[in-house]
Amino acid sequence: MTTATEKKSIRRYFQGVVVSNAMAKTIVVRVDQLRHHPKYKKYYRVSRKFKVHDEKGQYKPGDIVRFEECRPISKDKRWRVMPKAA
């Protein structure tokens, strides 16, 4: 049984490619996913774009980043960049 001090964080995270960094403290990240078509038995690519909070503005288009879910920062931003592992 868990106690009140043991809070388990259930946050979603994704990895994708930076598409744009034109906004202040925000990057747009594209996440690609392969799906399987049930009838034609082919794999096809589906992509989604996320607006991710980048406080330091250190990521450029083409960089691969990992980001996690967080509290709403603005109307569209609900994600923030995870720090790089050393």
Short mmCIF file of C-alpha atoms in Angstrom, two decimals, residues 9-58:
data_model
loop_
_atom_site.label_atom_id
_atom_site.label_comp_id
_atom_site.label_asym_id
_atom_site.label_seq_id
_atom_site.Cartn_x
_atom_site.Cartn_y
_atom_site.Cartn_z
CA SER A 9 4.13 10.37 -11.28
CA ILE A 10 2.26 9.09 -14.29
CA ARG A 11 3.35 11.35 -17.13
CA ARG A 12 3.38 10.62 -20.80
CA TYR A 13 6.53 11.31 -22.77
CA PHE A 14 7.47 11.23 -26.44
CA GLN A 15 10.54 11.63 -28.61
CA GLY A 16 10.53 13.57 -31.86
CA VAL A 17 12.27 15.92 -34.24
CA VAL A 18 12.22 19.71 -33.83
CA VAL A 19 10.42 21.28 -36.81
CA SER A 20 10.37 24.95 -35.79
CA ASN A 21 11.80 27.26 -33.14
CA ALA A 22 10.36 30.55 -34.42
CA MET A 23 8.36 31.27 -31.23
CA ALA A 24 9.84 32.56 -27.99
CA LYS A 25 10.52 29.69 -25.52
CA THR A 26 8.49 27.29 -27.68
CA ILE A 27 9.50 24.62 -30.17
CA VAL A 28 7.30 22.56 -32.45
CA VAL A 29 8.15 18.86 -32.36
CA ARG A 30 6.95 16.25 -34.88
CA VAL A 31 6.42 12.72 -33.56
CA ASP A 32 6.20 9.97 -36.19
CA GLN A 33 4.48 6.66 -35.56
CA LEU A 34 4.09 3.56 -37.74
CA ARG A 35 0.61 2.06 -37.91
CA HIS A 36 -0.55 -1.16 -39.50
CA HIS A 37 -3.50 -1.15 -41.89
CA PRO A 38 -5.84 -4.02 -40.99
CA LYS A 39 -7.12 -4.72 -44.50
CA TYR A 40 -4.13 -4.01 -46.73
CA LYS A 41 -1.49 -5.29 -44.28
CA LYS A 42 0.78 -2.33 -44.96
CA TYR A 43 2.55 -0.03 -42.55
CA TYR A 44 1.99 3.69 -42.92
CA ARG A 45 3.43 6.69 -41.13
CA VAL A 46 1.29 8.97 -38.99
CA SER A 47 2.77 12.15 -37.55
CA ARG A 48 1.59 14.59 -34.89
CA LYS A 49 2.95 17.99 -33.93
CA PHE A 50 3.30 19.19 -30.35
CA LYS A 51 4.14 22.64 -29.01
CA VAL A 52 6.80 22.11 -26.36
CA HIS A 53 8.15 24.56 -23.79
CA ASP A 54 11.90 25.21 -24.20
CA GLU A 55 12.93 27.65 -21.46
CA LYS A 56 16.53 28.20 -22.62
CA GLY A 57 15.84 28.20 -26.35
CA GLN A 58 18.65 25.73 -26.97
#
